[in-house]
Every structure is written in structure tokens, then in C-alpha cells.
Coordinates of C-alpha atoms in Angstrom, one line a residue:
Chain E
M1 CA 94.8 132.8 99.7
E2 CA 92.2 130.1 100.1
Y3 CA 94.9 127.5 100.4
L4 CA 96.6 129.4 103.2
N5 CA 93.3 129.8 105.0
I6 CA 92.8 126.0 105.0
V7 CA 96.4 125.4 106.2
F8 CA 96.0 127.9 109.0
Q9 CA 92.7 126.4 110.0
E10 CA 94.3 122.9 110.2
I11 CA 97.2 124.3 112.2
Y12 CA 94.8 125.9 114.6
K13 CA 93.0 122.6 115.0
I14 CA 96.2 120.7 115.6
L15 CA 97.4 123.2 118.2
F16 CA 94.0 123.0 119.9
L17 CA 94.5 119.3 120.3
L18 CA 98.2 119.2 121.1
V19 CA 98.5 121.9 123.7
P20 CA 95.9 120.3 126.0
V21 CA 97.6 116.9 125.5
L22 CA 101.0 118.3 126.5
V23 CA 99.6 120.1 129.5
S24 CA 97.7 117.0 130.6
V25 CA 100.9 115.0 130.2
A26 CA 102.5 117.3 132.7
M27 CA 99.6 117.1 135.1
I28 CA 99.4 113.3 134.7
V29 CA 103.1 113.0 135.9
W30 CA 102.1 114.8 139.0
L31 CA 99.0 112.6 139.5
D32 CA 101.2 109.5 139.0
R33 CA 103.6 110.6 141.7
R34 CA 100.8 111.6 144.1
V35 CA 99.0 108.2 143.7
W36 CA 102.3 106.4 144.1
A37 CA 103.0 108.4 147.2
F38 CA 99.6 107.9 148.8
V39 CA 99.8 104.1 148.4
Q40 CA 103.1 104.2 150.2
K41 CA 101.7 106.6 152.9
R42 CA 103.9 109.5 151.8
Q43 CA 102.8 113.0 150.7
G44 CA 104.4 113.1 147.3
P45 CA 105.1 116.4 145.5
N46 CA 103.1 119.0 147.5
V47 CA 105.2 122.1 147.7
V48 CA 105.2 123.9 144.3
G49 CA 101.8 125.5 143.8
P50 CA 98.5 124.4 145.3
F51 CA 98.7 120.6 146.1
G52 CA 102.0 120.6 144.2
L53 CA 100.2 121.0 140.9
L54 CA 103.0 123.0 139.4
Q55 CA 105.7 120.5 140.2
S56 CA 105.9 119.2 136.6
L57 CA 106.3 122.8 135.4
A58 CA 109.2 123.3 137.8
D59 CA 110.8 120.0 136.6
A60 CA 110.4 121.1 133.0
L61 CA 112.1 124.4 133.7
K62 CA 114.9 122.6 135.4
Y63 CA 115.4 120.2 132.4
I64 CA 115.3 123.1 129.9
F65 CA 118.2 124.9 131.6
K66 CA 120.3 121.8 132.1
E67 CA 123.2 121.1 129.7
I68 CA 122.6 118.5 126.9
I69 CA 125.5 116.1 126.9
I70 CA 126.2 114.1 123.8
P71 CA 128.7 111.3 124.4
S72 CA 131.7 111.6 122.1
S73 CA 131.6 108.0 121.0
S74 CA 127.8 108.0 120.3
N75 CA 126.2 108.0 116.8
K76 CA 125.2 111.7 117.0
V77 CA 122.4 111.9 114.4
I78 CA 120.6 108.9 115.7
F79 CA 121.2 109.9 119.3
I80 CA 119.5 113.2 118.8
L81 CA 116.7 111.7 116.6
A82 CA 115.7 109.1 119.2
P83 CA 113.8 111.4 121.7
I84 CA 112.3 113.3 118.8
V85 CA 111.0 110.1 117.3
T86 CA 109.5 109.0 120.6
M87 CA 107.7 112.3 121.3
T88 CA 106.5 112.8 117.7
L89 CA 105.0 109.3 117.5
A90 CA 103.3 109.7 120.9
L91 CA 101.7 113.0 119.8
V92 CA 100.9 112.0 116.2
A93 CA 98.6 109.2 117.3
W94 CA 96.2 111.6 119.0
A95 CA 95.0 112.8 115.6
V96 CA 92.4 110.0 115.3
I97 CA 91.1 109.9 118.9
P98 CA 87.4 111.0 118.8
F99 CA 86.3 113.3 121.6
S100 CA 82.7 113.3 120.4
A101 CA 80.8 112.2 117.3
T102 CA 82.1 115.3 115.5
Q103 CA 85.2 116.4 117.5
V104 CA 87.9 114.4 115.8
L105 CA 90.9 115.8 113.9
A106 CA 91.1 113.0 111.3
D107 CA 88.1 110.8 111.0
I108 CA 89.8 108.1 108.9
N109 CA 88.3 104.7 107.9
V110 CA 91.1 102.7 109.5
G111 CA 91.5 104.6 112.7
I112 CA 92.2 101.7 115.0
L113 CA 94.8 100.3 112.6
Y114 CA 96.5 103.7 112.6
L115 CA 96.6 103.8 116.4
F116 CA 98.0 100.2 116.4
A117 CA 100.6 101.1 113.8
V118 CA 101.8 104.2 115.5
S119 CA 102.0 102.5 118.9
S120 CA 104.0 99.7 117.3
L121 CA 106.4 102.2 115.8
G122 CA 107.1 103.5 119.3
V123 CA 109.7 100.8 119.9
Y124 CA 112.0 102.6 117.4
G125 CA 112.6 105.6 119.6
I126 CA 113.9 103.3 122.3
I127 CA 116.0 101.1 120.0
M128 CA 117.6 104.1 118.4
G129 CA 118.3 105.7 121.7
G130 CA 119.8 102.5 123.1
W131 CA 121.9 101.7 120.1
A132 CA 123.2 105.2 119.4
S133 CA 124.4 105.7 123.0
N134 CA 127.1 103.2 122.3
S135 CA 127.2 102.0 125.9
K136 CA 126.4 98.8 127.5
Y137 CA 123.4 99.6 129.7
P138 CA 121.4 101.5 127.2
F139 CA 122.0 98.8 124.6
L140 CA 120.8 96.0 126.9
G141 CA 117.7 98.1 127.7
A142 CA 117.0 98.7 124.0
I143 CA 117.3 95.0 123.2
R144 CA 115.0 94.1 126.1
S145 CA 112.4 96.6 125.1
A146 CA 112.5 95.5 121.4
A147 CA 111.7 91.9 122.4
Q148 CA 109.2 93.0 125.0
M149 CA 107.2 95.4 122.9
V150 CA 107.1 93.1 119.9
S151 CA 105.8 90.3 122.1
Y152 CA 103.0 92.2 123.7
E153 CA 101.9 94.0 120.5
V154 CA 100.9 90.6 119.2
S155 CA 98.4 90.0 122.0
I156 CA 97.1 93.6 121.8
G157 CA 96.5 93.1 118.0
V158 CA 94.5 89.9 118.7
I159 CA 92.5 91.7 121.4
I160 CA 91.7 94.5 118.9
I161 CA 90.4 91.8 116.5
N162 CA 88.0 90.6 119.2
V163 CA 86.5 94.1 119.5
L164 CA 86.4 94.5 115.7
L165 CA 84.5 91.3 115.3
C166 CA 81.7 92.8 117.4
V167 CA 81.8 96.2 115.6
G168 CA 82.4 95.4 111.9
S169 CA 84.3 98.6 111.2
L170 CA 87.8 100.0 111.7
N171 CA 86.6 103.5 112.3
L172 CA 87.0 104.6 115.9
N173 CA 83.7 106.5 116.0
D174 CA 81.9 103.4 114.8
I175 CA 83.6 101.4 117.6
V176 CA 82.2 103.9 120.1
E177 CA 78.8 104.0 118.5
A178 CA 78.6 100.2 118.6
Q179 CA 78.8 100.3 122.5
K180 CA 75.7 102.4 122.8
N181 CA 73.7 99.7 124.6
L182 CA 76.5 97.7 126.2
W183 CA 80.1 98.6 126.8
F184 CA 82.5 95.9 125.5
V185 CA 84.1 95.7 128.9
I186 CA 81.1 93.5 130.0
P187 CA 81.0 90.8 127.3
L188 CA 84.8 90.9 126.7
F189 CA 85.9 91.4 130.3
P190 CA 88.9 88.9 130.2
M191 CA 90.1 90.7 127.1
F192 CA 89.9 94.0 128.9
V193 CA 92.1 92.6 131.7
I194 CA 94.6 91.2 129.2
F195 CA 94.6 94.5 127.2
F196 CA 95.3 96.4 130.4
I197 CA 98.3 94.2 131.3
S198 CA 99.6 94.3 127.7
A199 CA 99.3 98.0 127.7
L200 CA 101.5 98.1 130.8
A201 CA 104.1 96.1 129.0
E202 CA 103.8 98.1 125.8
T203 CA 104.4 101.4 127.6
N204 CA 107.2 99.9 129.7
R205 CA 105.4 100.6 132.9
P206 CA 106.1 98.7 136.1
P207 CA 105.9 95.8 136.7
F208 CA 107.2 95.4 133.2
D209 CA 109.7 98.3 133.2
L210 CA 112.7 96.0 132.4
P211 CA 114.0 98.3 129.6
E212 CA 114.9 100.9 132.3
A213 CA 115.1 98.6 135.4
E214 CA 117.2 100.9 137.6
A215 CA 118.5 98.1 139.8
E216 CA 120.1 96.3 136.9
L217 CA 120.6 98.8 134.0
V218 CA 121.0 102.2 135.7
A219 CA 118.2 103.8 133.6
G220 CA 118.2 101.5 130.6
Y221 CA 118.0 103.3 127.2
Q222 CA 117.9 106.7 128.8
T223 CA 121.2 106.4 130.7
E224 CA 123.2 108.7 128.5
Y225 CA 120.5 111.3 128.0
S226 CA 120.4 114.6 129.9
G227 CA 118.5 117.9 129.9
M228 CA 115.8 118.5 127.4
M229 CA 116.4 115.3 125.5
Y230 CA 115.7 113.3 128.6
A231 CA 112.6 115.4 129.2
M232 CA 111.4 114.6 125.7
F233 CA 111.8 110.8 126.3
W234 CA 109.8 111.3 129.4
L235 CA 107.1 113.4 127.8
G236 CA 106.8 110.8 125.0
E237 CA 106.5 108.0 127.5
Y238 CA 103.7 109.6 129.4
A239 CA 101.9 110.7 126.2
N240 CA 102.1 107.1 125.2
I241 CA 100.6 105.9 128.5
L242 CA 97.8 108.4 128.1
L243 CA 97.3 107.1 124.6
M244 CA 97.0 103.5 125.7
C245 CA 94.5 104.6 128.3
A246 CA 92.5 106.4 125.6
M247 CA 92.7 103.3 123.5
G248 CA 91.3 101.2 126.4
A249 CA 88.6 103.7 127.0
I250 CA 87.5 103.7 123.3
L251 CA 87.7 100.0 122.8
F252 CA 86.1 98.8 126.1
L253 CA 84.6 101.7 128.0
G254 CA 82.5 103.3 125.4
G255 CA 84.8 106.2 124.5
W256 CA 82.9 109.5 124.7
M257 CA 79.5 107.9 125.5
S258 CA 78.0 108.8 128.8
P259 CA 77.6 105.8 131.1
I260 CA 73.8 106.2 131.4
E261 CA 71.7 107.7 128.7
I262 CA 69.5 109.7 131.0
Y263 CA 68.8 113.4 130.8
P264 CA 71.3 115.1 133.1
F265 CA 74.2 112.8 132.0
T266 CA 73.7 113.4 128.3
L267 CA 74.2 117.2 128.8
V268 CA 77.8 116.6 129.7
P269 CA 80.0 116.9 126.6
G270 CA 81.6 113.7 125.3
A271 CA 85.1 115.0 125.8
I272 CA 84.6 115.2 129.5
W273 CA 83.4 111.6 129.7
L274 CA 86.4 110.4 127.6
I275 CA 88.8 112.3 129.8
L276 CA 87.2 110.9 133.0
K277 CA 87.5 107.3 131.5
I278 CA 91.2 108.0 130.6
L279 CA 91.8 109.3 134.1
L280 CA 90.2 106.2 135.6
L281 CA 92.4 103.9 133.6
F282 CA 95.5 106.0 134.4
V283 CA 94.9 105.8 138.2
L284 CA 94.8 102.1 137.7
F285 CA 98.1 102.3 135.9
A286 CA 99.6 104.4 138.8
L287 CA 98.2 101.9 141.4
V288 CA 99.8 99.0 139.6
K289 CA 103.1 100.8 139.7
A290 CA 102.9 101.2 143.4
I291 CA 101.8 97.7 144.5
V292 CA 103.3 95.2 142.1
P293 CA 107.0 94.1 142.1
R294 CA 109.0 93.9 138.9
Y295 CA 108.8 90.8 136.7
R296 CA 111.8 88.7 135.9
Y297 CA 112.7 88.8 132.3
D298 CA 111.8 85.1 131.4
Q299 CA 108.5 85.4 133.3
L300 CA 107.7 88.5 131.2
M301 CA 108.3 86.6 128.0
R302 CA 106.4 83.5 129.2
L303 CA 103.4 85.7 130.1
G304 CA 103.3 87.3 126.7
W305 CA 103.8 84.3 124.5
K306 CA 102.5 81.3 126.5
V307 CA 99.6 82.8 128.4
F308 CA 98.2 85.9 126.7
L309 CA 98.6 84.9 123.1
P310 CA 96.9 81.5 123.3
L311 CA 94.2 82.9 125.6
S312 CA 93.3 85.9 123.3
L313 CA 93.4 83.7 120.2
T314 CA 91.0 81.2 121.8
W315 CA 88.8 84.1 122.7
V316 CA 88.8 85.3 119.1
V317 CA 87.6 81.9 118.0
M318 CA 84.9 81.9 120.7
T319 CA 83.7 85.4 119.9
A320 CA 83.6 84.6 116.2
S321 CA 81.7 81.4 116.6
Y322 CA 79.3 82.9 119.1
L323 CA 78.5 85.8 116.7
F324 CA 78.2 83.4 113.8
Y325 CA 75.9 80.9 115.4
F326 CA 73.6 83.5 116.9
N327 CA 73.6 85.4 113.7
L328 CA 74.9 88.6 115.4
L329 CA 77.7 89.3 113.0
P330 CA 77.6 93.0 112.1
T331 CA 76.8 93.5 108.4
N332 CA 77.0 96.7 106.4
Chain V
M1 CA 95.8 118.9 92.9
I2 CA 99.0 120.8 93.3
A3 CA 99.3 119.8 97.0
H4 CA 98.6 116.2 96.0
S5 CA 101.5 116.2 93.5
I6 CA 103.8 118.0 96.0
F7 CA 103.1 115.3 98.6
F8 CA 103.5 112.5 96.0
Y9 CA 106.9 113.7 94.8
T10 CA 108.1 114.3 98.3
F11 CA 107.2 110.8 99.5
S12 CA 108.5 109.1 96.3
I13 CA 111.8 110.9 96.3
I14 CA 112.3 110.0 100.0
A15 CA 111.4 106.4 99.2
V16 CA 113.8 106.1 96.3
I17 CA 116.7 107.9 98.1
S18 CA 116.3 105.8 101.2
A19 CA 116.0 102.6 99.2
I20 CA 119.3 103.5 97.6
M21 CA 120.8 104.3 101.0
V22 CA 119.8 100.9 102.3
T23 CA 122.2 99.2 99.9
V24 CA 124.9 102.0 99.8
S25 CA 125.4 102.9 103.5
K26 CA 128.3 101.2 105.1
N27 CA 126.9 100.8 108.5
T28 CA 124.4 97.9 108.6
V29 CA 122.3 99.5 111.4
H30 CA 122.0 102.7 109.3
S31 CA 120.6 100.5 106.5
V32 CA 118.0 99.1 108.9
F33 CA 116.9 102.6 109.8
F34 CA 116.8 103.6 106.1
L35 CA 114.6 100.6 105.4
I36 CA 112.1 101.8 108.0
L37 CA 112.1 105.2 106.3
D38 CA 111.5 103.5 103.0
F39 CA 108.6 101.5 104.3
I40 CA 107.0 104.5 105.9
S41 CA 107.1 106.6 102.8
I42 CA 105.8 103.8 100.7
S43 CA 102.9 103.3 103.1
C44 CA 102.2 107.1 102.7
L45 CA 102.1 106.6 99.0
F46 CA 99.6 103.7 99.5
I47 CA 97.4 106.0 101.6
M48 CA 97.6 108.7 98.9
I49 CA 96.1 106.4 96.2
G50 CA 93.3 105.5 98.6
A51 CA 94.5 102.1 99.7
E52 CA 94.5 103.1 103.4
F53 CA 94.2 99.5 104.6
L54 CA 97.2 98.3 102.7
G55 CA 99.2 101.3 103.9
M56 CA 98.5 100.6 107.5
I57 CA 99.2 96.9 107.2
M58 CA 102.4 97.8 105.5
L59 CA 103.3 99.9 108.6
I60 CA 102.3 97.3 111.1
V61 CA 103.7 94.2 109.4
Y62 CA 106.9 95.4 107.6
V63 CA 108.0 98.1 109.9
G64 CA 107.3 95.9 112.9
A65 CA 109.3 93.1 111.3
V66 CA 112.3 95.5 110.8
A67 CA 112.6 95.7 114.6
V68 CA 113.3 92.0 114.6
L69 CA 115.7 92.5 111.6
F70 CA 117.6 95.1 113.7
L71 CA 118.0 92.5 116.4
F72 CA 119.3 90.0 113.9
V73 CA 121.8 92.5 112.5
V74 CA 123.1 93.3 116.0
M75 CA 123.1 89.7 117.0
M76 CA 124.7 88.1 114.0
L77 CA 127.1 90.8 112.6
N78 CA 129.7 92.6 114.5
V79 CA 129.1 96.1 113.0
A80 CA 132.3 97.7 114.1
Q81 CA 134.5 94.8 113.0
Q82 CA 132.7 94.4 109.7
K83 CA 133.3 98.0 108.8
N84 CA 137.0 97.4 109.0
Q85 CA 137.1 94.0 107.2
W86 CA 134.6 94.0 104.4
F87 CA 134.8 97.5 103.2
A88 CA 138.4 98.5 103.8
S89 CA 140.0 95.5 102.1
Q90 CA 139.9 95.0 98.4
E91 CA 140.3 91.2 98.4
S92 CA 136.7 90.3 99.2
S93 CA 135.3 92.0 96.0
G94 CA 134.9 88.6 94.4
H95 CA 131.2 88.7 95.3
I96 CA 130.6 91.7 93.0
P97 CA 130.5 90.0 89.6
V98 CA 128.2 87.2 90.9
G99 CA 125.9 89.8 92.5
L100 CA 125.9 91.8 89.3
I101 CA 124.9 88.8 87.1
I102 CA 122.1 87.8 89.5
S103 CA 120.7 91.3 89.8
T104 CA 120.8 91.8 85.9
I105 CA 118.9 88.6 85.5
I106 CA 116.3 89.6 88.1
F107 CA 116.1 93.1 86.5
F108 CA 115.3 91.6 83.0
E109 CA 112.9 89.2 84.4
L110 CA 111.0 92.0 86.0
I111 CA 111.0 94.0 82.7
I112 CA 109.6 90.9 80.9
V113 CA 106.9 90.4 83.5
I114 CA 105.8 94.0 83.6
G115 CA 106.0 94.4 79.8
G116 CA 103.8 91.3 79.2
W117 CA 101.3 92.2 81.9
K118 CA 97.7 92.0 80.7
Y119 CA 95.0 93.6 82.8
K120 CA 91.8 91.7 83.3
P121 CA 89.2 93.5 81.1
D122 CA 86.7 93.9 83.9
L123 CA 89.3 95.3 86.3
F124 CA 88.6 98.9 85.4
D125 CA 84.9 98.4 85.9
I126 CA 85.4 97.0 89.4
N127 CA 87.5 100.0 90.2
N128 CA 84.7 102.3 89.1
S129 CA 81.9 100.3 90.7
L130 CA 83.6 100.6 94.2
N131 CA 82.2 104.1 94.5
T132 CA 78.7 103.2 93.4
F133 CA 78.4 100.3 95.8
N134 CA 79.6 102.6 98.6
V135 CA 81.9 100.1 100.3
S136 CA 85.1 101.1 101.9
N137 CA 88.5 99.9 100.7
T138 CA 88.8 97.4 103.6
H139 CA 85.4 95.9 103.0
A140 CA 86.0 95.4 99.3
L141 CA 89.4 93.7 100.0
G142 CA 87.9 91.4 102.6
Q143 CA 85.0 90.4 100.3
I144 CA 87.4 89.4 97.6
L145 CA 90.1 87.9 99.8
Y146 CA 87.8 85.5 101.7
T147 CA 85.6 84.4 98.8
D148 CA 87.3 84.2 95.4
Y149 CA 90.9 83.9 96.6
I150 CA 90.4 81.9 99.8
H151 CA 92.5 79.0 98.7
V152 CA 95.5 81.2 97.7
F153 CA 95.1 83.2 100.8
Q154 CA 95.1 80.1 103.1
L155 CA 98.0 78.6 101.1
S156 CA 100.2 81.7 101.6
G157 CA 99.4 81.6 105.3
M158 CA 100.5 78.0 105.4
I159 CA 103.8 78.8 103.6
L160 CA 104.5 81.5 106.1
L161 CA 103.7 79.1 109.0
V162 CA 106.2 76.6 107.5
A163 CA 108.8 79.3 107.1
M164 CA 108.3 80.3 110.7
I165 CA 108.6 76.8 112.1
G166 CA 111.6 76.2 109.9
A167 CA 113.4 79.2 111.3
I168 CA 112.6 78.1 114.8
V169 CA 113.9 74.6 114.1
L170 CA 117.1 75.9 112.5
T171 CA 118.0 78.3 115.3
F172 CA 116.9 76.2 118.3
R173 CA 119.6 74.2 119.9
K174 CA 119.6 72.5 123.3
R175 CA 122.6 73.5 125.3
E176 CA 124.0 71.5 128.2
G177 CA 124.7 73.0 131.6
V178 CA 122.3 75.9 131.3
K179 CA 120.7 76.8 134.6
K180 CA 117.0 77.2 134.2
Q181 CA 114.2 78.0 136.5
S182 CA 111.1 75.9 136.4
Y183 CA 108.1 78.1 136.6
L184 CA 105.8 75.3 137.9
K185 CA 108.3 74.3 140.6
Q186 CA 108.6 77.9 141.8
I187 CA 104.9 78.6 142.1
S188 CA 104.0 75.2 143.6
R189 CA 106.6 75.7 146.4
E190 CA 105.1 75.9 149.9
R191 CA 106.3 77.4 153.1
S192 CA 106.8 74.1 154.8
E193 CA 109.4 73.0 152.2
G194 CA 111.4 76.3 152.3
V195 CA 111.4 77.4 155.9
Q196 CA 112.3 75.5 159.0
V197 CA 111.6 76.9 162.5
L198 CA 113.8 75.7 165.2
E199 CA 114.1 76.4 168.9
V200 CA 117.6 77.6 169.6
E201 CA 119.0 77.2 173.1
T202 CA 121.3 79.9 174.4
N203 CA 125.0 79.2 174.2
K204 CA 124.5 75.9 172.5
G205 CA 123.5 76.8 168.9
V206 CA 121.7 74.5 166.6
K207 CA 122.8 72.0 164.0
I208 CA 121.2 72.3 160.6
D209 CA 121.5 69.3 158.3
D210 CA 121.8 70.2 154.7

């Protein structure tokens, strides 16, 4: 009986985290389309509900009632598994995100490594979907995204090392606590910019959306998907984008810390600050989508390997030597 | 404790079965996906014995590397063709005796190594003292790796670097007649080089020299 109690408590906690994440994913799609529209002097979705807020709900309803078509020449098991993998991985990573000093589902020692590992697994959903479709465009999209996500993961990993050098711990709460006096976005500003651009590439957002470049590959790896399976890819993708924003907020913008440690600001719960920071980063993501043209494939690879990797590696050496010579290395 | 053993057996059974499926399955791409499953369940086992850093590194390094392996499989082997040729015909089974001999030798070598393994007497003390010093797994690993074993660590890094450069040298070939865009040329282009503004007279046209 005691066992069951613990299990139910955990399930309750997980649901309390996942349901808001899923709802906010739906809302974030609406926000994305609205920002995109306003940049282009359009209205965007504004019909369903107040300000069009229920647009995503209507879309979801439409996807649920559409027929799921499985191509006869596809590899059926992997074809069905692919969207499930994408969505599960995108949701599983939220377990370690701290919303305040105590509000975190799993406060593990290697939180940042866990986040990095899960986001690097995300490429498999795309590879599986592209390969199992047994069709040319999805396959080309999958190959492209495999190369792209592997390349940009390297620079994200090196940027994380920069932050870890200043913190001295892999725990996400420790990373947030270390920014009590100064957010890392100020001393590590170039790294923040590179992290932001790499996050765009990691989540296949424009201007790096080559895996699904509609002008060349129809819809890339999603070409053969329809109905609910397409919607799951789409949910997973946006959950991943939110996750990268959360990662940026925790690594550089002080996570759940309030920007100024003065009386009225400290009353606001940490979760609100974190959500505000995630939203700020997401609006930047949406703006980039609206104003930057798509990269050519060789330019993308060049940027990842010949610009970002050397730059972030040099910065690691600089940070390490600075901390070493001024005796600032965190010890515990 | 019961929950612990349930999880342990689940992960280990999945690990063993998927390891067998890597070698048994006829489709090479399926093998790749089973390999991923194997690595994931093994990293879960690592986390269960408290080696969370090793488990995560396992996920990042090995599972990440499998993505590249997948690309190699797709690039180098024609999966559909291979299914017909290698597995349907009986003639190519000449590899089996050689493979068997090699794998038996490796198997006995492993048995000899594991059987003759002697633990350092102070190993168990270190294991117990970890809790008393109150350092996390990652800290303890870093303290040993960068002090006592720094030379071995650097050497293994160098070996990996040599292997990487070797692989690049082997696969890199210069091909003739490939059209390439020079990045430097493209961004240093100016308007005056690309665009020519001419006054065109009506009914006469203009002659453009190429």
C-alpha cells in the first residue's frame, strides 16, 4: 500500500509537470504564428477564440480526426515509432528543469548532462521517420538533419563546458545559484549568441530548417506522415524548442532567479521568472524565423565546424585560464 | 529493494536481447537501432549502480556516435541488395568458420583475463570512503583522472585524435570537375562588379559585351 502511494504521488507530480508543458506547447505555436505574422504586417490566426488563442486547439482537433496513412512500402514498426520517440524525448527532458530551488521533479547530480544527452537523442526520431518512410524526400531530409544536428551538438557541448567551468557543478540548481550576483549572459555574451544560433540549428528552426526545406524536399522527413502522427512530430518539435529556450534561460539568464534582488521582485515565484525568460527567448526564435532567409547547406556546415567550433573552443581556453590565473576556479 | 531488482532485470534482459538482435537481425539498419537500445539500457544500468556520470557519457558519446554509424551503413551498404545477396545464397558462408575461430579465441581470452583479475586491496576502502568524504561521483572521477592517470588519459586522447585524422585522410579524395562556391569570393563581391546600369535608347536597344 505504501508503495502504491509513492507511485501515485510520483504520477501526480509528473502529470502536474507534463500537462502545463503540453498546453504551453499549443499556446507557443499560436505565439509563433502571431509573431511571424506581425513581422510581415499580417494578422495571423485571430478567428478561433479571443485573439485566436484557441487556434492550436482547433488544429489539434482536426489532426485527431484525420486518417493516419501508413505507406505500404514503409517499414511499419519504425515508421510508427518515430513520432513517438520524438515526442517522448522532448517531454522526458523536462524532468530535470528546476522551476525554483525546490520545485524540480528530479534533482539529479548530472542534470545538465542529462539535458544534453536527451537533446542529442532527438535526432533519432527524425532519422527513423526519414528512413522508415522509404521515399526520397524524407530520406534526404533525415540525412541532412543527422549531419546538421551532430555538428551543432558539438558546439553546444563546448559552450556548456564554458558555463560549467564557472559553476563547478553539473547540477542545474547549482548552475542557477551560481548566477546570483551576475548572470552568465554578461561575462559569456559571445557564448550566449553562439548558443542561441546553435539552438536554432539543433531544433531545425529557420534559417537552419534544411531537414524540412519545403522548397526542395516537400516537407522533409515528415512528408509521408499524416493525421495524429504528424501532430506528434509537430508537438515534439515545439516541445524541443521550448526546452532549448529553457536551457538557454538556465545556463545564461539565471533560471528562476529574479532579475533584481529587491523586495517586490523577490515575492514573484521562481516559476514565473523562468517562464518569462523562456518566453523572451522564444519570441527571439520566432523573430529569427520571420526575418532571416534559409541557409545553403554548405554554408550551414561551414558555420558549424569552421566558425562556431574553433570560436567556442578558444573561449573555453580563455575562460579556463582567466579563472585559473585570478584564482576564481570554483572549489567544493 | 524489490523495485530495484525489477528495474535491474528489466534493463539487463533488454540489453542482452538487443545485443543478440544486433548480430542476428538481417536488416543492417535494424541492427543499428538495436544497438541504440542496447546502449540506452546499459547506461540505465550504470545509473542504477550510482555511476550517473558514466551513464550520461555513455548516452552522449556512444548513442551520438551511432547516428554517424547509421549514416555509414546507409552510405556504404545497399541494404535492399544486401538482403538478397548475402543471406539468401549459401555460397558466401565461407566466412563462418573463420569468424567462429576468431570469436572463440576472443571468448577464451576474456575468460582468462576476468578469471585472473586481481583487485587492488585498497579498492574497497576507496569505495567506502567516497561516502565519508561526501564527494559526488563526478568529482571523484575527475580527481583521479586528472591527477594519477593524467598520462594514460592524455595518451588515449592522442590515440583517438590519430584515429580521427587517419579516417579523414583515408576517405578524403580530391575530385576533378566539381563545381564549388568560394565563400570568400561570394561575400567580398560588390555591387559595382555584378550590376551594370545602362541608358537604353528607345527602338535601338543596347549591346552588352560578355
